[in-house]
Amino acid sequence: MIRTNNISFSYTEYGKDEDLAPGDLELVLAAREIALNAYAPYSNFRVGAAIRLKSGIIIKGANVENAAFPSGICAERSALSNSVSNHPDDIPVEIAVAAMTDEGITAGFVSPCGSCRQVIAEEETRIGKPIRILLSGRNNTIVLDSISSLLPLQFNKTQLKSNLP
Ligand SMILES: [Zn+2]
């Protein structure tokens, strides 16, 4: 059997900040705020991630770079490690990501790297629910319903199980 399959996804794009719903803007502003705390002396690319938990608590994380480059950690994983460590039973509902350079907030949205996509996918698997994702720039913000859109055909524990002898 030979078959060609197609995967597609949709997302909502908002223009300026005022187009966002108040709750979404709050989360985006939290991501921008924590980006100021990034330790990014090598790239000068400051990233912030803000996670809203089911209880309403917002957990934030920034990128923390290292002279040994692979030892650095991205904002998304920084925030997720914080939320899982300190609020293991209060599940993430949504995550906003924003970044800035020396010239200020990036014009376009920034997208999570491959490692962060994998880690967000694991968190969706852990909690058994999709996590809404807001990727924000100065000129636009896009909203996706799940990391599955950014990481289709993802590796997860179901594959581990199905491949056990
Ligand atoms: Zn990353």
Short mmCIF file of N, CA and C in Angstrom, two decimals, residues 27-95:
data_model
loop_
_atom_site.label_atom_id
_atom_site.label_comp_id
_atom_site.label_asym_id
_atom_site.label_seq_id
_atom_site.Cartn_x
_atom_site.Cartn_y
_atom_site.Cartn_z
N LEU A 27 -1.17 37.85 29.40
CA LEU A 27 -0.15 36.80 29.35
C LEU A 27 1.03 37.22 28.46
N VAL A 28 0.73 37.87 27.36
CA VAL A 28 1.79 38.36 26.47
C VAL A 28 2.65 39.40 27.20
N LEU A 29 2.01 40.30 27.94
CA LEU A 29 2.76 41.32 28.66
C LEU A 29 3.63 40.69 29.74
N ALA A 30 3.14 39.61 30.34
CA ALA A 30 3.93 38.90 31.36
C ALA A 30 5.17 38.28 30.71
N ALA A 31 5.00 37.75 29.50
CA ALA A 31 6.15 37.17 28.78
C ALA A 31 7.17 38.26 28.43
N ARG A 32 6.69 39.39 27.99
CA ARG A 32 7.60 40.50 27.65
C ARG A 32 8.33 41.00 28.90
N GLU A 33 7.60 41.06 29.99
CA GLU A 33 8.18 41.57 31.24
C GLU A 33 9.32 40.67 31.72
N ILE A 34 9.09 39.35 31.69
CA ILE A 34 10.10 38.44 32.21
C ILE A 34 11.29 38.34 31.25
N ALA A 35 11.06 38.66 29.97
CA ALA A 35 12.18 38.65 29.01
C ALA A 35 13.28 39.62 29.44
N LEU A 36 12.88 40.66 30.17
CA LEU A 36 13.86 41.64 30.65
C LEU A 36 14.84 41.00 31.64
N ASN A 37 14.43 39.88 32.25
CA ASN A 37 15.29 39.20 33.22
C ASN A 37 16.19 38.15 32.58
N ALA A 38 16.09 38.01 31.27
CA ALA A 38 16.91 36.99 30.60
C ALA A 38 18.39 37.25 30.85
N TYR A 39 19.14 36.15 30.93
CA TYR A 39 20.60 36.25 30.96
C TYR A 39 21.07 35.86 29.57
N ALA A 40 21.27 36.85 28.73
CA ALA A 40 21.57 36.57 27.32
C ALA A 40 22.75 37.41 26.83
N PRO A 41 23.92 37.26 27.51
CA PRO A 41 25.07 38.09 27.13
C PRO A 41 25.68 37.70 25.79
N TYR A 42 25.37 36.50 25.30
CA TYR A 42 25.98 36.03 24.05
C TYR A 42 25.14 36.36 22.83
N SER A 43 23.84 36.22 22.95
CA SER A 43 22.98 36.48 21.79
C SER A 43 22.30 37.85 21.87
N ASN A 44 22.20 38.40 23.07
CA ASN A 44 21.41 39.62 23.29
C ASN A 44 19.97 39.43 22.81
N PHE A 45 19.54 38.20 22.73
CA PHE A 45 18.17 37.88 22.32
C PHE A 45 17.44 37.40 23.57
N ARG A 46 16.63 38.29 24.10
CA ARG A 46 15.96 38.01 25.37
C ARG A 46 14.58 37.45 25.10
N VAL A 47 14.33 36.29 25.67
CA VAL A 47 13.03 35.63 25.45
C VAL A 47 12.33 35.45 26.78
N GLY A 48 11.03 35.64 26.77
CA GLY A 48 10.23 35.42 27.97
C GLY A 48 9.07 34.49 27.65
N ALA A 49 8.74 33.64 28.60
CA ALA A 49 7.58 32.75 28.45
C ALA A 49 6.72 32.88 29.70
N ALA A 50 5.43 32.97 29.52
CA ALA A 50 4.50 33.06 30.64
C ALA A 50 3.43 31.98 30.48
N ILE A 51 3.27 31.19 31.53
CA ILE A 51 2.32 30.08 31.51
C ILE A 51 1.18 30.40 32.47
N ARG A 52 -0.05 30.33 31.96
CA ARG A 52 -1.19 30.47 32.87
C ARG A 52 -1.63 29.08 33.29
N LEU A 53 -1.63 28.85 34.60
CA LEU A 53 -2.09 27.58 35.13
C LEU A 53 -3.60 27.62 35.31
N LYS A 54 -4.19 26.43 35.50
CA LYS A 54 -5.65 26.34 35.60
C LYS A 54 -6.19 27.21 36.74
N SER A 55 -5.44 27.32 37.82
CA SER A 55 -5.87 28.13 38.96
C SER A 55 -5.84 29.63 38.67
N GLY A 56 -5.17 29.99 37.57
CA GLY A 56 -5.03 31.41 37.23
C GLY A 56 -3.64 31.95 37.51
N ILE A 57 -2.85 31.20 38.28
CA ILE A 57 -1.48 31.63 38.56
C ILE A 57 -0.69 31.72 37.26
N ILE A 58 0.14 32.74 37.14
CA ILE A 58 1.00 32.88 35.96
C ILE A 58 2.45 32.60 36.38
N ILE A 59 3.06 31.64 35.70
CA ILE A 59 4.45 31.25 35.95
C ILE A 59 5.30 31.76 34.80
N LYS A 60 6.43 32.38 35.13
CA LYS A 60 7.24 32.99 34.08
C LYS A 60 8.65 32.40 34.02
N GLY A 61 9.23 32.47 32.85
CA GLY A 61 10.60 32.02 32.69
C GLY A 61 11.29 32.80 31.59
N ALA A 62 12.61 32.94 31.71
CA ALA A 62 13.39 33.64 30.69
C ALA A 62 14.52 32.73 30.24
N ASN A 63 15.13 33.07 29.10
CA ASN A 63 16.27 32.27 28.68
C ASN A 63 17.50 32.59 29.53
N VAL A 64 18.26 31.56 29.81
CA VAL A 64 19.46 31.68 30.64
C VAL A 64 20.60 31.05 29.87
N GLU A 65 21.45 31.88 29.28
CA GLU A 65 22.52 31.38 28.43
C GLU A 65 23.75 30.98 29.24
N ASN A 66 24.68 30.32 28.57
CA ASN A 66 25.87 29.82 29.23
C ASN A 66 27.05 29.88 28.25
N ALA A 67 28.25 30.13 28.79
CA ALA A 67 29.44 30.14 27.94
C ALA A 67 29.60 28.80 27.23
N ALA A 68 29.21 27.74 27.90
CA ALA A 68 29.10 26.43 27.26
C ALA A 68 27.70 26.39 26.64
N PHE A 69 27.62 26.77 25.38
CA PHE A 69 26.32 27.08 24.77
C PHE A 69 25.21 26.06 25.03
N PRO A 70 25.49 24.74 24.88
CA PRO A 70 24.37 23.79 25.07
C PRO A 70 23.82 23.76 26.49
N SER A 71 24.57 24.32 27.44
CA SER A 71 24.10 24.33 28.83
C SER A 71 23.06 25.41 29.08
N GLY A 72 22.89 26.31 28.14
CA GLY A 72 21.86 27.33 28.30
C GLY A 72 20.47 26.72 28.18
N ILE A 73 19.48 27.46 28.65
CA ILE A 73 18.11 26.95 28.56
C ILE A 73 17.20 28.05 28.02
N CYS A 74 16.23 27.64 27.23
CA CYS A 74 15.28 28.58 26.63
C CYS A 74 14.23 29.01 27.65
N ALA A 75 13.57 30.11 27.34
CA ALA A 75 12.53 30.64 28.22
C ALA A 75 11.38 29.66 28.42
N GLU A 76 10.97 28.99 27.36
CA GLU A 76 9.83 28.09 27.45
C GLU A 76 10.11 26.94 28.42
N ARG A 77 11.31 26.35 28.28
CA ARG A 77 11.65 25.23 29.18
C ARG A 77 11.92 25.74 30.59
N SER A 78 12.45 26.94 30.69
CA SER A 78 12.67 27.55 31.99
C SER A 78 11.34 27.70 32.73
N ALA A 79 10.33 28.22 32.04
CA ALA A 79 9.02 28.42 32.65
C ALA A 79 8.34 27.09 32.96
N LEU A 80 8.44 26.15 32.03
CA LEU A 80 7.77 24.86 32.24
C LEU A 80 8.40 24.08 33.39
N SER A 81 9.73 24.14 33.50
CA SER A 81 10.40 23.46 34.62
C SER A 81 9.93 24.06 35.93
N ASN A 82 9.76 25.37 35.95
CA ASN A 82 9.26 26.06 37.14
C ASN A 82 7.85 25.58 37.48
N SER A 83 6.96 25.55 36.49
CA SER A 83 5.57 25.20 36.79
C SER A 83 5.44 23.74 37.22
N VAL A 84 6.14 22.84 36.53
CA VAL A 84 6.02 21.42 36.89
C VAL A 84 6.64 21.18 38.28
N SER A 85 7.74 21.87 38.56
CA SER A 85 8.41 21.67 39.86
C SER A 85 7.59 22.21 41.02
N ASN A 86 7.02 23.40 40.83
CA ASN A 86 6.36 24.07 41.96
C ASN A 86 4.85 23.89 42.00
N HIS A 87 4.26 23.53 40.87
CA HIS A 87 2.79 23.38 40.81
C HIS A 87 2.44 22.14 40.00
N PRO A 88 2.90 20.97 40.42
CA PRO A 88 2.72 19.78 39.58
C PRO A 88 1.27 19.42 39.30
N ASP A 89 0.36 19.80 40.19
CA ASP A 89 -1.04 19.43 40.00
C ASP A 89 -1.89 20.55 39.42
N ASP A 90 -1.29 21.71 39.22
CA ASP A 90 -2.01 22.86 38.67
C ASP A 90 -1.61 22.97 37.21
N ILE A 91 -2.43 22.43 36.34
CA ILE A 91 -1.95 22.19 34.97
C ILE A 91 -1.91 23.46 34.11
N PRO A 92 -0.94 23.54 33.21
CA PRO A 92 -0.85 24.67 32.30
C PRO A 92 -2.02 24.68 31.32
N VAL A 93 -2.59 25.85 31.13
CA VAL A 93 -3.68 26.02 30.17
C VAL A 93 -3.15 26.65 28.89
N GLU A 94 -2.24 27.61 29.06
CA GLU A 94 -1.72 28.33 27.90
C GLU A 94 -0.35 28.89 28.21
N ILE A 95 0.41 29.14 27.13
CA ILE A 95 1.75 29.70 27.28
C ILE A 95 1.94 30.79 26.23
#
